XYZ file of C-alpha atoms in Angstrom:
678
model
C 110.221 166.128 74.179
C 111.735 162.949 72.643
C 112.392 161.513 76.105
C 108.817 162.272 77.256
C 107.364 160.829 74.049
C 109.368 157.595 74.495
C 108.198 157.238 78.109
C 104.575 157.735 76.980
C 104.930 155.027 74.326
C 106.484 152.624 76.832
C 103.636 153.322 79.282
C 101.040 152.819 76.522
C 102.456 149.481 75.301
C 102.968 148.153 78.826
C 99.276 148.752 79.518
C 98.355 146.955 76.305
C 100.530 143.991 77.355
C 98.950 143.876 80.813
C 95.519 144.092 79.218
C 96.309 141.183 76.886
C 97.608 139.129 79.833
C 94.466 139.890 81.824
C 92.235 138.935 78.884
C 94.238 135.740 78.434
C 93.718 134.795 82.087
C 90.021 135.649 81.930
C 89.641 133.347 78.917
C 91.002 130.333 80.787
C 88.433 127.709 81.685
C 87.167 126.897 85.157
C 86.437 123.205 85.643
C 84.434 121.632 88.446
C 85.629 118.124 89.314
C 83.349 115.994 91.472
C 84.839 113.238 93.637
C 87.329 112.532 96.408
C 89.376 109.464 95.434
C 92.625 108.636 93.710
C 90.830 108.678 90.375
C 89.708 112.264 90.905
C 93.137 113.415 92.124
C 94.629 111.959 88.940
C 91.990 113.685 86.793
C 92.715 117.003 88.531
C 96.473 116.467 88.065
C 96.018 115.864 84.335
C 93.534 118.717 83.798
C 95.934 121.106 85.545
C 98.470 120.412 82.781
C 96.165 122.001 80.188
C 97.175 125.528 79.155
C 93.470 126.215 78.551
C 92.460 125.589 82.163
C 92.888 128.342 84.737
C 91.195 126.815 87.762
C 89.953 123.403 88.863
C 87.415 123.364 91.670
C 87.326 119.970 93.382
C 84.351 118.872 95.467
C 85.048 117.498 97.982
C 88.638 116.458 97.077
C 91.139 114.972 99.538
C 94.347 115.760 101.402
C 96.433 115.733 98.237
C 94.429 118.223 96.188
C 96.662 121.278 96.111
C 98.525 123.297 93.539
C 98.465 126.569 91.624
C 95.283 125.667 89.708
C 93.560 123.452 92.274
C 91.034 124.589 94.851
C 88.833 122.459 97.108
C 85.287 123.729 97.643
C 82.519 122.678 99.996
C 79.545 121.529 97.968
C 76.759 119.002 98.480
C 77.135 117.062 95.242
C 73.854 115.240 95.937
C 71.988 118.551 95.684
C 72.083 118.971 91.925
C 70.377 122.368 92.003
C 73.072 123.626 94.400
C 75.786 122.248 92.105
C 74.242 124.080 89.142
C 74.076 127.302 91.189
C 77.753 126.936 92.130
C 78.655 126.450 88.460
C 76.959 129.733 87.588
C 78.589 131.590 90.487
C 82.107 130.356 89.661
C 81.826 130.607 85.874
C 82.317 126.863 85.403
C 82.451 125.857 81.739
C 82.892 122.097 82.243
C 81.998 119.618 84.969
C 83.905 116.319 85.141
C 82.237 113.679 87.287
C 84.489 110.994 88.776
C 82.325 108.481 90.677
C 79.325 106.574 89.344
C 76.759 107.446 92.040
C 76.153 111.122 91.012
C 75.860 110.050 87.372
C 73.342 107.319 88.215
C 71.405 109.912 90.223
C 71.128 112.192 87.174
C 73.536 115.032 87.924
C 74.457 115.354 84.235
C 70.800 115.829 83.251
C 70.352 118.739 85.661
C 73.606 120.474 84.768
C 73.235 120.041 81.002
C 69.657 121.308 81.311
C 71.109 124.413 82.960
C 73.563 125.016 80.126
C 76.705 123.513 81.690
C 78.772 120.941 79.778
C 79.246 117.656 81.650
C 81.854 115.000 80.964
C 79.775 112.051 82.078
C 76.628 110.283 80.893
C 72.984 111.041 81.562
C 71.012 109.049 84.125
C 69.547 106.894 81.370
C 72.963 106.144 79.846
C 74.529 105.536 83.278
C 72.069 102.696 83.837
C 74.547 100.515 81.960
C 76.463 100.455 85.262
C 73.732 101.339 87.749
C 71.738 98.208 86.901
C 73.629 95.010 86.151
C 70.317 93.407 85.177
C 69.725 96.124 82.567
C 73.330 95.852 81.401
C 73.115 92.081 80.848
C 69.831 92.383 78.962
C 71.331 95.213 76.907
C 74.372 93.089 76.004
C 72.136 90.199 74.962
C 69.982 92.500 72.842
C 72.934 94.011 70.967
C 74.860 90.731 70.698
C 77.751 91.913 72.859
C 79.561 88.731 73.955
C 78.893 88.017 77.633
C 78.461 85.085 80.014
C 75.251 83.069 80.247
C 73.022 84.668 82.894
C 69.628 85.086 84.534
C 68.178 88.027 86.506
C 66.139 87.518 89.664
C 63.989 89.665 91.948
C 62.442 86.638 93.661
C 64.632 84.926 96.273
C 62.947 81.513 95.948
C 63.288 81.484 92.155
C 66.973 82.363 92.467
C 67.450 79.548 95.008
C 65.852 77.024 92.685
C 68.066 78.139 89.794
C 71.228 77.727 91.871
C 70.186 74.189 92.834
C 69.666 73.233 89.182
C 72.562 74.911 87.385
C 75.554 72.671 86.610
C 78.332 75.224 86.084
C 80.054 77.469 88.659
C 78.434 80.863 89.048
C 79.051 84.497 89.915
C 76.375 86.318 91.925
C 76.083 90.074 91.442
C 73.946 92.621 93.236
C 72.305 94.462 90.354
C 72.525 97.943 91.850
C 75.503 100.106 92.758
C 77.498 98.611 95.623
C 80.728 100.666 95.507
C 82.461 97.942 93.484
C 81.851 95.280 96.151
C 78.588 93.640 95.105
C 80.106 90.587 93.413
C 80.731 87.175 95.019
C 82.368 84.063 93.560
C 81.096 81.009 95.486
C 83.027 77.744 95.204
C 80.105 75.367 95.901
C 76.310 75.300 95.586
C 75.987 75.524 99.373
C 78.206 78.597 99.451
C 76.248 80.132 96.565
C 72.968 79.671 98.463
C 74.479 81.313 101.553
C 75.774 84.243 99.486
C 72.375 84.663 97.836
C 70.649 84.867 101.220
C 73.193 87.406 102.455
C 72.546 89.619 99.434
C 68.771 89.320 98.938
C 67.474 88.622 102.449
C 70.077 90.051 104.841
C 70.730 93.070 102.584
C 74.543 92.787 102.741
C 74.774 95.361 99.927
C 71.636 97.280 100.861
C 69.043 98.037 98.190
C 71.623 97.161 95.508
C 70.753 93.504 96.197
C 66.992 93.728 95.636
C 67.697 92.248 92.203
C 70.580 89.903 91.444
C 72.320 88.626 88.349
C 73.502 85.016 88.434
C 75.911 84.287 85.620
C 78.292 81.611 84.467
C 81.805 81.807 85.916
C 84.265 82.425 83.107
C 87.999 81.773 83.111
C 91.080 83.499 81.769
C 92.774 86.850 82.318
C 90.752 89.996 82.944
C 91.532 93.268 81.236
C 90.100 96.775 81.603
C 89.193 98.461 78.314
C 88.274 102.138 78.675
C 87.220 104.486 75.899
C 86.501 108.164 75.440
C 83.246 108.725 73.541
C 81.021 111.595 72.448
C 78.101 109.238 71.848
C 79.220 108.260 68.338
C 83.010 108.267 68.011
C 84.992 105.927 70.262
C 88.696 106.289 71.188
C 90.068 103.281 73.051
C 92.691 103.908 75.736
C 95.573 101.470 76.286
C 94.439 98.262 77.976
C 95.043 97.997 81.724
C 94.989 95.233 84.299
C 94.167 95.834 87.938
C 94.609 93.620 91.003
C 91.441 93.204 93.053
C 92.589 90.822 95.785
C 94.210 92.250 98.897
C 97.187 89.863 99.131
C 100.027 88.782 96.851
C 99.317 85.905 94.516
C 95.744 87.177 94.067
C 94.743 85.846 97.489
C 92.285 87.140 100.051
C 89.074 89.170 99.736
C 88.266 91.526 96.891
C 89.060 95.232 97.189
C 88.459 98.303 95.069
C 91.863 97.609 93.487
C 95.380 97.322 94.928
C 97.336 98.330 91.845
C 97.306 98.412 88.066
C 99.556 98.623 85.034
C 99.232 99.574 81.383
C 99.472 98.673 78.600
C 98.458 95.081 79.342
C 100.132 92.821 76.758
C 97.390 90.219 77.125
C 95.174 92.387 74.895
C 96.833 91.868 71.527
C 96.220 94.171 68.557
C 93.733 91.637 67.164
C 91.824 91.376 70.445
C 91.862 95.149 70.832
C 90.191 95.525 67.436
C 87.567 92.941 68.449
C 86.779 94.745 71.710
C 86.618 98.131 69.992
C 84.158 96.938 67.327
C 82.076 94.259 69.050
C 81.965 95.571 72.595
C 82.621 99.292 73.078
C 81.406 100.652 69.744
C 78.463 98.248 69.787
C 77.481 99.498 73.244
C 77.787 103.190 72.300
C 75.726 102.619 69.138
C 73.119 100.603 71.051
C 72.736 103.237 73.753
C 72.360 105.962 71.128
C 69.725 103.898 69.306
C 67.734 103.678 72.546
C 67.873 107.419 73.170
C 70.549 107.027 75.847
C 73.434 108.866 74.179
C 76.576 108.174 76.211
C 79.100 110.974 76.759
C 82.258 110.466 78.808
C 84.296 107.333 79.532
C 82.796 103.904 78.926
C 84.650 101.135 80.747
C 84.285 97.541 79.569
C 85.532 94.915 82.009
C 86.622 92.030 79.797
C 87.437 88.378 80.439
C 89.585 86.684 77.802
C 88.072 83.228 78.187
C 90.169 80.550 76.418
C 86.991 78.607 75.456
C 84.613 81.392 74.457
C 86.957 84.219 73.502
C 86.607 87.811 74.783
C 83.541 88.178 77.023
C 82.241 91.394 78.566
C 81.803 91.007 82.333
C 80.358 94.456 82.968
C 80.221 98.067 81.870
C 81.089 101.054 84.030
C 80.026 104.590 83.204
C 83.217 106.343 84.377
C 86.975 106.049 84.769
C 88.199 103.058 86.769
C 90.178 103.299 89.982
C 93.131 102.499 90.047
C 93.208 102.232 86.227
C 92.984 106.030 85.919
C 96.251 106.336 87.828
C 98.092 104.528 85.012
C 96.062 105.613 81.977
C 96.109 109.387 82.379
C 99.901 109.528 82.936
C 100.210 107.800 79.535
C 97.880 110.285 77.820
C 99.898 112.600 75.580
C 96.977 114.847 74.607
C 95.157 117.618 76.460
C 92.500 116.023 78.697
C 90.451 119.233 78.765
C 90.326 119.249 74.959
C 89.174 115.614 74.963
C 86.476 116.203 77.564
C 85.214 119.278 75.743
C 85.150 117.430 72.411
C 83.160 114.590 73.984
C 80.609 117.087 75.301
C 80.378 118.910 71.951
C 80.244 115.794 69.766
C 83.545 116.556 68.004
C 85.794 113.779 69.342
C 86.309 112.494 65.794
C 88.143 115.730 64.956
C 90.793 115.221 67.643
C 94.037 113.296 67.300
C 94.169 111.588 70.707
C 97.667 110.312 71.436
C 99.332 108.206 74.101
C 102.986 107.979 75.105
C 104.801 104.809 73.967
C 105.662 104.105 77.603
C 104.495 101.887 80.460
C 102.845 102.889 83.715
C 102.382 101.027 86.993
C 100.632 102.124 90.165
C 100.850 100.642 93.664
C 98.045 101.250 96.163
C 98.755 101.628 99.880
C 95.812 100.648 102.063
C 94.943 100.974 105.738
C 95.563 98.046 108.062
C 92.479 95.840 108.192
C 91.183 96.899 104.777
C 88.952 95.719 103.052
C 87.269 94.997 106.378
C 87.140 97.393 109.325
C 90.130 99.744 109.471
C 91.276 102.697 111.610
C 91.466 106.286 110.416
C 93.569 109.253 111.398
C 96.990 107.581 111.068
C 99.737 110.123 110.352
C 101.275 109.753 106.885
C 104.939 110.646 106.415
C 107.385 110.666 103.516
C 105.112 111.755 100.668
C 107.300 114.796 100.096
C 110.336 112.497 99.756
C 108.978 110.787 96.652
C 111.214 112.675 94.233
C 112.414 109.982 91.819
C 109.969 110.905 89.059
C 107.125 108.857 90.514
C 103.802 110.575 91.270
C 101.689 110.206 94.414
C 97.913 110.247 93.931
C 95.886 110.647 97.111
C 92.632 108.825 97.866
C 91.693 108.294 101.527
C 93.714 111.186 102.950
C 92.892 114.464 104.640
C 94.699 117.373 106.249
C 94.063 118.053 109.925
C 93.603 121.558 111.276
C 97.286 121.693 112.207
C 98.314 120.634 108.668
C 99.123 116.967 109.299
C 98.361 114.513 106.509
C 96.389 111.566 107.903
C 94.506 108.534 106.614
C 90.760 108.812 106.120
C 89.862 105.768 104.032
C 90.620 102.173 103.158
C 92.687 102.820 100.067
C 94.891 105.683 101.184
C 97.077 106.630 98.212
C 98.789 105.282 95.115
C 102.284 105.782 93.727
C 102.620 105.703 89.932
C 105.763 105.238 87.873
C 105.956 105.893 84.141
C 108.941 104.704 82.105
C 110.063 103.150 78.800
C 109.668 99.631 80.240
C 107.235 98.029 82.667
C 110.011 96.908 85.019
C 111.363 100.453 85.204
C 107.889 101.846 85.870
C 107.380 99.296 88.651
C 110.793 100.117 90.083
C 109.929 103.799 90.236
C 106.568 103.118 91.870
C 107.956 100.745 94.499
C 110.923 103.007 95.220
C 108.480 105.865 95.789
C 106.251 103.719 98.002
C 109.313 102.839 100.061
C 109.579 106.480 101.152
C 106.025 106.588 102.573
C 104.860 105.321 105.959
C 101.797 105.180 108.184
C 100.849 102.713 110.912
C 99.251 99.568 109.508
C 100.198 100.430 105.921
C 99.847 97.496 103.519
C 100.511 97.172 99.797
C 101.014 94.343 97.346
C 104.532 93.608 96.164
C 103.583 91.628 93.045
C 101.758 94.169 90.899
C 101.998 93.295 87.186
C 103.276 89.800 87.925
C 101.137 88.487 85.058
C 102.955 90.664 82.530
C 106.561 90.228 83.628
C 108.462 87.797 81.465
C 111.236 85.811 83.188
C 114.650 87.447 83.186
C 118.061 85.924 83.631
C 119.740 86.047 86.992
C 121.594 89.117 88.162
C 125.368 88.518 87.987
C 127.360 90.130 90.792
C 131.141 90.484 91.008
C 132.813 91.101 94.370
C 136.060 92.981 94.982
C 137.576 92.361 98.418
C 140.817 92.397 100.384
C 139.881 90.851 103.744
C 137.999 87.812 105.036
C 134.765 88.621 103.218
C 132.405 88.011 106.138
C 129.672 90.059 104.466
C 129.943 87.840 101.399
C 128.845 84.902 103.547
C 125.450 86.525 104.207
C 124.942 86.889 100.455
C 126.008 83.285 99.792
C 123.718 81.948 102.516
C 120.635 83.917 101.478
C 120.553 84.806 97.785
C 123.466 83.164 95.931
C 122.026 80.318 93.862
C 123.591 80.071 90.379
C 121.275 78.703 87.704
C 118.110 79.165 89.761
C 114.922 79.970 87.861
C 113.938 82.155 90.798
C 115.178 85.604 89.791
C 115.227 86.731 93.407
C 118.356 84.559 93.641
C 121.600 85.948 92.208
C 124.834 84.555 90.840
C 128.008 85.767 92.566
C 129.866 85.233 89.330
C 133.423 85.994 90.546
C 135.499 87.339 93.428
C 138.593 89.451 92.724
C 141.214 90.506 95.288
C 144.368 92.609 95.350
C 145.796 90.225 97.988
C 146.802 86.710 96.970
C 146.067 85.221 100.393
C 142.921 87.160 101.188
C 140.352 85.162 103.142
C 137.633 86.241 100.729
C 139.314 84.221 97.942
C 139.321 81.096 100.114
C 135.675 81.710 100.981
C 134.785 81.985 97.285
C 136.641 78.783 96.395
C 134.807 76.907 99.145
C 131.530 77.634 97.333
C 132.894 77.067 93.813
C 132.834 80.769 93.011
C 135.626 81.763 90.578
C 138.354 83.517 92.604
C 140.960 85.783 91.004
C 144.056 87.481 92.406
C 145.096 90.583 90.446
C 148.573 91.888 91.222
C 149.152 95.602 91.543
C 152.742 95.286 90.272
C 154.174 95.068 86.791
C 156.735 92.518 85.504
C 159.577 94.523 87.080
C 157.946 94.613 90.497
C 156.858 98.242 90.262
C 153.384 99.340 91.348
C 151.106 100.173 88.447
C 148.861 103.240 88.409
C 145.348 103.104 89.778
C 143.863 103.349 86.267
C 146.016 100.480 84.961
C 145.192 98.306 87.943
C 141.443 98.863 87.531
C 141.730 97.911 83.862
C 143.371 94.657 84.970
C 140.472 94.034 87.374
C 137.986 94.583 84.554
C 139.886 92.158 82.369
C 139.731 89.543 85.153
C 135.936 90.018 85.456
C 135.114 90.334 81.760
C 134.424 86.688 80.930
C 131.975 86.471 83.870
C 129.914 89.405 82.546
C 128.846 91.014 85.842
C 125.908 93.416 86.033
C 126.882 94.814 89.417
C 130.105 95.145 91.451
C 130.241 95.017 95.246
C 133.185 96.312 97.256
C 133.397 94.212 100.432
C 136.372 95.096 102.628
C 138.200 96.346 99.537
C 141.318 98.178 100.691
C 141.815 100.184 97.530
C 140.409 103.415 96.171
C 139.044 102.863 92.677
C 139.889 105.278 89.872
C 137.574 107.962 88.539
C 137.584 106.326 85.108
C 136.500 103.000 86.620
C 133.696 104.755 88.524
C 132.514 106.416 85.346
C 132.556 103.196 83.317
C 130.541 101.449 86.022
C 128.361 104.417 87.022
C 125.601 103.358 89.453
C 126.829 99.765 89.165
C 129.427 99.742 91.992
C 128.291 99.566 95.610
C 130.364 99.785 98.750
C 129.397 98.917 102.313
C 130.812 101.305 104.915
C 130.809 100.540 108.681
C 129.138 103.758 109.843
C 126.032 105.807 109.255
C 127.394 108.096 106.557
C 128.121 110.945 106.289
C 129.468 110.395 109.812
C 132.958 108.899 109.962
C 133.456 108.894 106.199
C 136.881 107.925 104.906
C 137.747 105.598 107.765
C 138.473 101.875 107.535
C 136.887 99.045 109.552
C 138.237 99.020 113.141
C 139.307 102.660 112.961
C 135.682 103.662 112.343
C 134.374 101.700 115.346
C 137.038 103.235 117.579
C 136.068 106.694 116.360
C 132.373 105.982 117.082
C 133.201 104.950 120.664
C 135.517 107.889 121.192
C 132.856 110.316 119.958
C 130.342 108.908 122.447
C 127.798 108.071 119.757
C 124.593 106.461 120.981
C 123.882 104.853 117.624
C 125.937 103.510 114.752
C 125.430 101.132 111.863
C 126.358 100.667 108.233
C 125.716 102.289 104.878
C 125.549 100.800 101.399
C 126.170 103.502 98.807
C 127.059 103.911 95.166
C 130.780 104.426 94.592
C 131.994 107.708 93.144
C 135.501 109.097 92.685
C 135.304 110.975 95.980
C 135.547 108.441 98.805
C 132.317 107.593 100.683
C 130.458 110.347 98.853
C 128.099 108.401 96.582
C 124.314 108.232 96.814
C 123.120 106.303 99.876
C 121.065 103.217 99.021
C 120.468 101.512 102.385
C 121.353 102.256 105.997
C 120.955 99.930 108.989
C 121.358 101.191 112.561
C 122.073 99.682 115.974
C 122.511 101.096 119.467
C 125.912 101.614 121.045
C 125.822 100.289 124.609
C 127.997 101.480 127.497
C 129.957 98.223 127.629
C 130.678 98.021 123.892
C 134.274 97.903 122.697
C 135.731 97.944 119.211
C 135.230 94.196 118.694
C 131.668 93.949 120.017
C 130.669 96.976 117.977
C 132.234 95.468 114.875
C 130.231 92.271 115.377
C 126.983 94.227 115.685
C 127.637 96.291 112.589
C 128.937 93.364 110.539
C 125.624 91.532 111.019
C 123.816 94.595 109.667
C 126.189 94.881 106.692
C 125.064 91.548 105.249
C 121.400 92.516 105.577
C 122.020 95.924 104.043
C 123.911 94.483 101.069
C 121.095 92.009 100.336
C 118.509 94.796 100.505
C 120.597 97.008 98.218
C 121.058 94.180 95.695
C 117.309 93.581 95.642
C 116.585 97.273 95.098
C 119.015 97.245 92.191
C 117.536 94.026 90.777
C 113.989 95.396 90.966
C 114.755 98.544 88.918
C 114.422 100.802 91.959
C 117.753 102.609 91.640
C 117.349 104.448 88.356
C 119.201 102.018 86.104
C 118.345 98.888 84.150
C 120.018 96.161 86.223
C 120.806 93.646 83.488
C 123.576 94.639 81.114
C 123.626 93.560 77.493
C 126.065 90.674 77.073
C 127.477 92.079 73.828
C 128.543 95.298 75.535
C 130.275 93.342 78.259
C 132.187 91.088 75.909
C 133.309 94.079 73.884
C 134.888 95.594 76.967
C 132.306 98.379 77.437
C 130.614 97.570 80.716
C 129.162 100.947 81.450
C 125.574 101.770 80.606
C 124.029 105.191 80.812
C 121.550 105.850 83.565
C 118.073 104.939 82.380
C 115.892 107.907 81.570
C 113.095 107.400 84.027
């Protein structure tokens, strides 16, 4: 009886537990997310982290929308009645709208009227973005600082104004033009041509029926986004994006080629000014006009050195690519924030952000922002495993499961870390794993925020002629240069007194040191003792990185640990093949094995020989008439290139460690630094 009673109790309580679990799952929210870009993928990614969300329906989504909580659905988002019906059928409790067009068309009005909460403003409130003419008049009315301007619906009147005005201008199509309705003419003649293109030739369609002509301001731009429930405003960290397609802010405008946050250009004082005089003033003004704004209000600011902070425009939604850096920094539940905005309780939430930095790099199709091909196969996304996150935009999955391009801006890679340089390193390292034909991305994201650093100091340990050192000397060795892409080979140390590498160093005024492996009595010292002597020889030069170039010694485990991820070796094969061999022996082994391809590998040094993490590999073909010497010449050319590439990866924070060591640690005899937590 006791046994049966116990079994009955166990059965009873297990059913209660299952019932509780089922109730818990049934209480989780279903969210509908509207949009298909990188912004929407990031929003879905962040919403999926909420323990209160059970399912996120994304319409239409893209090739990257997948995961335990994510589900793409087919839905005509322009048919608001159909969207409302789908919300009822799927039990949707919250709709988050990504792009501006559905908001300007009034999707929030229909859904809210049907009893569904919407994170996004009404049609009337969205006019602050949908009509630049309305927005400028609104700013003037509520004394929000903005550039001098005039609105025109008459082409002739606009022409006459351009001929009379003395300052440089910006011409904006008043309506929605997918972020491309702004031109910055250099001359009056160019301005007149641009005006005709917009108003007469309909370059931006109906968006150009009315134009805003405003004074061209100067200074850095900064994106200031805020959550709001129509009364309370919570400012997100400031961000800066990069609109131009090419490095150095050259070329035509795009939707954005990268961003970073926080942007140091917005000081605490300026942030307070923007919060009070721009964002809060706009939210209060819209409410006063019966246009209560719920969602994210985005103020594009220009920090003009003459006039102070000036509002260039308002957007009624998250920015892209700003979202890809702002939401990774958010340390609060996005679903809670969206719900509070819809319910008017944002003031009751403690919205927090991580004290970190984020940077995102956008990869675009070849030809973008002009005509570009689609359907290019994308590879390597699954190899981005260094802590960076890939957010998809113009991607789709084919019927056979291939990921291909389907838009101009294809995807973005975001890094988040304690410092901006580390975040950039993560993002660029991740981008380096991805490939598709025609792929282009900027390599200078956040250049405005990066303060100059000292040169990287590199020590070299070698036993032979040091041919690979010559490639470094010829290409990137430039002591004292203000160009941080140049390095300082601060010293060369050898275990052989007559090694050619020492002569090579002396020729270029590089300090050269011979360190004997024998004690005063002529006996060989241990490996640990010898490595300590090498460190002593290097100490006054304070190296950040050590290269082994033709170094005919095996370094000790203790030395490897002290210089973890700061010692690199170049090996004359494509590791792991032919590991453990030396120079000519390796080339002979390659020929004997009948290999069709060989090359070199730069890798981090660990206690086990040729076993460290691979940093760079360069390959070449093995021809039928190759011998040991010809093969060595081929590979040796690649070794110099590989070493330079590896040094640059290290210098640019792409190898999981801060490259520049603190001078005090070096002088105290503690060169090692723990791997950065990124």
